[in-house]
PDB file of C-alpha atoms in Angstrom:
ATOM      1  CA  UNK A   1       7.591 -14.754 -19.031  1.00  0.00           C
ATOM      2  CA  UNK A   2       6.780 -17.781 -16.387  1.00  0.00           C
ATOM      3  CA  UNK A   3      10.456 -18.855 -16.813  1.00  0.00           C
ATOM      4  CA  UNK A   4      11.731 -15.595 -15.675  1.00  0.00           C
ATOM      5  CA  UNK A   5       9.385 -15.505 -12.617  1.00  0.00           C
ATOM      6  CA  UNK A   6      10.101 -19.163 -11.906  1.00  0.00           C
ATOM      7  CA  UNK A   7      13.641 -18.211 -11.591  1.00  0.00           C
ATOM      8  CA  UNK A   8      12.997 -15.137  -9.433  1.00  0.00           C
ATOM      9  CA  UNK A   9      11.098 -17.416  -7.231  1.00  0.00           C
ATOM     10  CA  UNK A  10      13.925 -19.983  -6.941  1.00  0.00           C
ATOM     11  CA  UNK A  11      16.572 -16.989  -6.430  1.00  0.00           C
ATOM     12  CA  UNK A  12      14.072 -15.454  -3.595  1.00  0.00           C
ATOM     13  CA  UNK A  13      14.010 -18.885  -1.833  1.00  0.00           C
ATOM     14  CA  UNK A  14      17.736 -18.838  -1.921  1.00  0.00           C
ATOM     15  CA  UNK A  15      17.939 -15.495  -0.533  1.00  0.00           C
ATOM     16  CA  UNK A  16      15.679 -16.156   2.229  1.00  0.00           C
ATOM     17  CA  UNK A  17      17.421 -19.121   3.251  1.00  0.00           C
ATOM     18  CA  UNK A  18      20.532 -17.106   3.155  1.00  0.00           C
ATOM     19  CA  UNK A  19      19.018 -14.959   5.686  1.00  0.00           C
ATOM     20  CA  UNK A  20      19.579 -12.126   2.992  1.00  0.00           C
ATOM     21  CA  UNK A  21      15.948 -10.758   3.492  1.00  0.00           C
ATOM     22  CA  UNK A  22      16.504  -7.415   1.459  1.00  0.00           C
ATOM     23  CA  UNK A  23      17.388  -9.470  -1.604  1.00  0.00           C
ATOM     24  CA  UNK A  24      14.174 -11.578  -1.071  1.00  0.00           C
ATOM     25  CA  UNK A  25      12.088  -8.214  -0.697  1.00  0.00           C
ATOM     26  CA  UNK A  26      13.571  -6.989  -4.105  1.00  0.00           C
ATOM     27  CA  UNK A  27      12.957 -10.045  -5.871  1.00  0.00           C
ATOM     28  CA  UNK A  28       9.374 -10.244  -4.551  1.00  0.00           C
ATOM     29  CA  UNK A  29       9.001  -6.963  -5.818  1.00  0.00           C
ATOM     30  CA  UNK A  30      10.350  -7.696  -9.101  1.00  0.00           C
ATOM     31  CA  UNK A  31       7.853 -10.965  -9.219  1.00  0.00           C
ATOM     32  CA  UNK A  32       5.158  -8.371  -8.601  1.00  0.00           C
ATOM     33  CA  UNK A  33       5.921  -6.182 -11.269  1.00  0.00           C
ATOM     34  CA  UNK A  34       6.157  -8.701 -13.903  1.00  0.00           C
ATOM     35  CA  UNK A  35       2.653 -10.227 -12.547  1.00  0.00           C
ATOM     36  CA  UNK A  36       1.205  -7.003 -12.992  1.00  0.00           C
ATOM     37  CA  UNK A  37       2.385  -6.725 -16.627  1.00  0.00           C
ATOM     38  CA  UNK A  38       5.598  -4.664 -16.411  1.00  0.00           C
ATOM     39  CA  UNK A  39       8.475  -5.845 -18.883  1.00  0.00           C
ATOM     40  CA  UNK A  40      11.458  -7.552 -17.654  1.00  0.00           C
ATOM     41  CA  UNK A  41      13.888  -4.696 -18.021  1.00  0.00           C
ATOM     42  CA  UNK A  42      11.604  -2.314 -16.598  1.00  0.00           C
ATOM     43  CA  UNK A  43      11.210  -4.542 -13.530  1.00  0.00           C
ATOM     44  CA  UNK A  44      14.823  -5.179 -13.098  1.00  0.00           C
ATOM     45  CA  UNK A  45      15.285  -1.213 -13.141  1.00  0.00           C
ATOM     46  CA  UNK A  46      12.821  -0.241 -10.718  1.00  0.00           C
ATOM     47  CA  UNK A  47      13.362   1.067  -7.353  1.00  0.00           C
ATOM     48  CA  UNK A  48      10.702  -0.206  -4.902  1.00  0.00           C
ATOM     49  CA  UNK A  49      12.824   0.340  -1.809  1.00  0.00           C
ATOM     50  CA  UNK A  50      10.382   3.212  -0.563  1.00  0.00           C
ATOM     51  CA  UNK A  51       7.155   1.729  -1.011  1.00  0.00           C
ATOM     52  CA  UNK A  52       5.328  -0.036   1.726  1.00  0.00           C
ATOM     53  CA  UNK A  53       2.540  -2.671   1.488  1.00  0.00           C
ATOM     54  CA  UNK A  54      -0.906  -2.667   2.509  1.00  0.00           C
ATOM     55  CA  UNK A  55      -1.636  -4.186   6.029  1.00  0.00           C
ATOM     56  CA  UNK A  56      -4.288  -7.012   5.284  1.00  0.00           C
ATOM     57  CA  UNK A  57      -7.387  -6.422   7.147  1.00  0.00           C
ATOM     58  CA  UNK A  58      -6.710  -3.013   8.296  1.00  0.00           C
ATOM     59  CA  UNK A  59     -10.322  -1.834   7.806  1.00  0.00           C
ATOM     60  CA  UNK A  60     -11.987  -5.165   8.866  1.00  0.00           C
ATOM     61  CA  UNK A  61     -11.748  -8.781   8.260  1.00  0.00           C
ATOM     62  CA  UNK A  62     -11.071  -9.759   4.594  1.00  0.00           C
ATOM     63  CA  UNK A  63     -11.011  -6.110   3.225  1.00  0.00           C
ATOM     64  CA  UNK A  64      -8.532  -4.524   1.006  1.00  0.00           C
ATOM     65  CA  UNK A  65      -9.316  -0.926   2.001  1.00  0.00           C
ATOM     66  CA  UNK A  66      -6.123   0.588   3.884  1.00  0.00           C
ATOM     67  CA  UNK A  67      -6.459   2.319   6.875  1.00  0.00           C
ATOM     68  CA  UNK A  68      -6.330   5.865   6.463  1.00  0.00           C
ATOM     69  CA  UNK A  69      -3.796   7.993   8.717  1.00  0.00           C
ATOM     70  CA  UNK A  70      -3.900  11.653   8.642  1.00  0.00           C
ATOM     71  CA  UNK A  71      -0.388  13.476   7.838  1.00  0.00           C
ATOM     72  CA  UNK A  72       1.446  15.182  11.137  1.00  0.00           C
ATOM     73  CA  UNK A  73      -0.135  18.337  12.024  1.00  0.00           C
ATOM     74  CA  UNK A  74      -3.513  17.512  10.591  1.00  0.00           C
ATOM     75  CA  UNK A  75      -6.487  18.990  12.476  1.00  0.00           C
ATOM     76  CA  UNK A  76     -10.027  17.868  11.731  1.00  0.00           C
ATOM     77  CA  UNK A  77     -12.223  20.539  10.426  1.00  0.00           C
ATOM     78  CA  UNK A  78     -15.480  21.692  12.699  1.00  0.00           C
ATOM     79  CA  UNK A  79     -18.521  20.297  12.284  1.00  0.00           C
ATOM     80  CA  UNK A  80     -21.430  22.118  10.691  1.00  0.00           C
ATOM     81  CA  UNK A  81     -24.101  23.499  12.916  1.00  0.00           C
ATOM     82  CA  UNK A  82     -27.146  22.064  11.142  1.00  0.00           C
ATOM     83  CA  UNK A  83     -29.959  23.024  13.657  1.00  0.00           C
ATOM     84  CA  UNK A  84     -28.453  25.991  15.707  1.00  0.00           C
ATOM     85  CA  UNK A  85     -27.683  29.532  14.925  1.00  0.00           C
ATOM     86  CA  UNK A  86     -28.190  30.531  11.519  1.00  0.00           C
ATOM     87  CA  UNK A  87     -31.138  28.194  11.041  1.00  0.00           C
ATOM     88  CA  UNK A  88     -34.904  29.218  10.390  1.00  0.00           C
ATOM     89  CA  UNK A  89     -37.126  29.524  13.315  1.00  0.00           C
ATOM     90  CA  UNK A  90     -40.478  27.610  13.391  1.00  0.00           C
ATOM     91  CA  UNK A  91     -43.649  29.292  13.003  1.00  0.00           C
ATOM     92  CA  UNK A  92     -46.220  28.521  15.257  1.00  0.00           C
TER      93      UNK A  92
END
């Protein structure tokens, strides 16, 4: 497996040197899949073009938690009224 990854690294470096960044991205994603445990056939067949990578430190320095972005048109629900109308009155 290490030989396949080394070969993909060399091909990725050559693609980047030739300014073919799309091919370099595809090779990088295949390397990532192989390191994650996928077999070589599944890694070669996978289409990762629609995936986006997490931006490092989006929630703070050194965290791996992605920033939450609500979908378009989403409206936050109203907060509950914890002490206003509907609550019990204090007895004097």
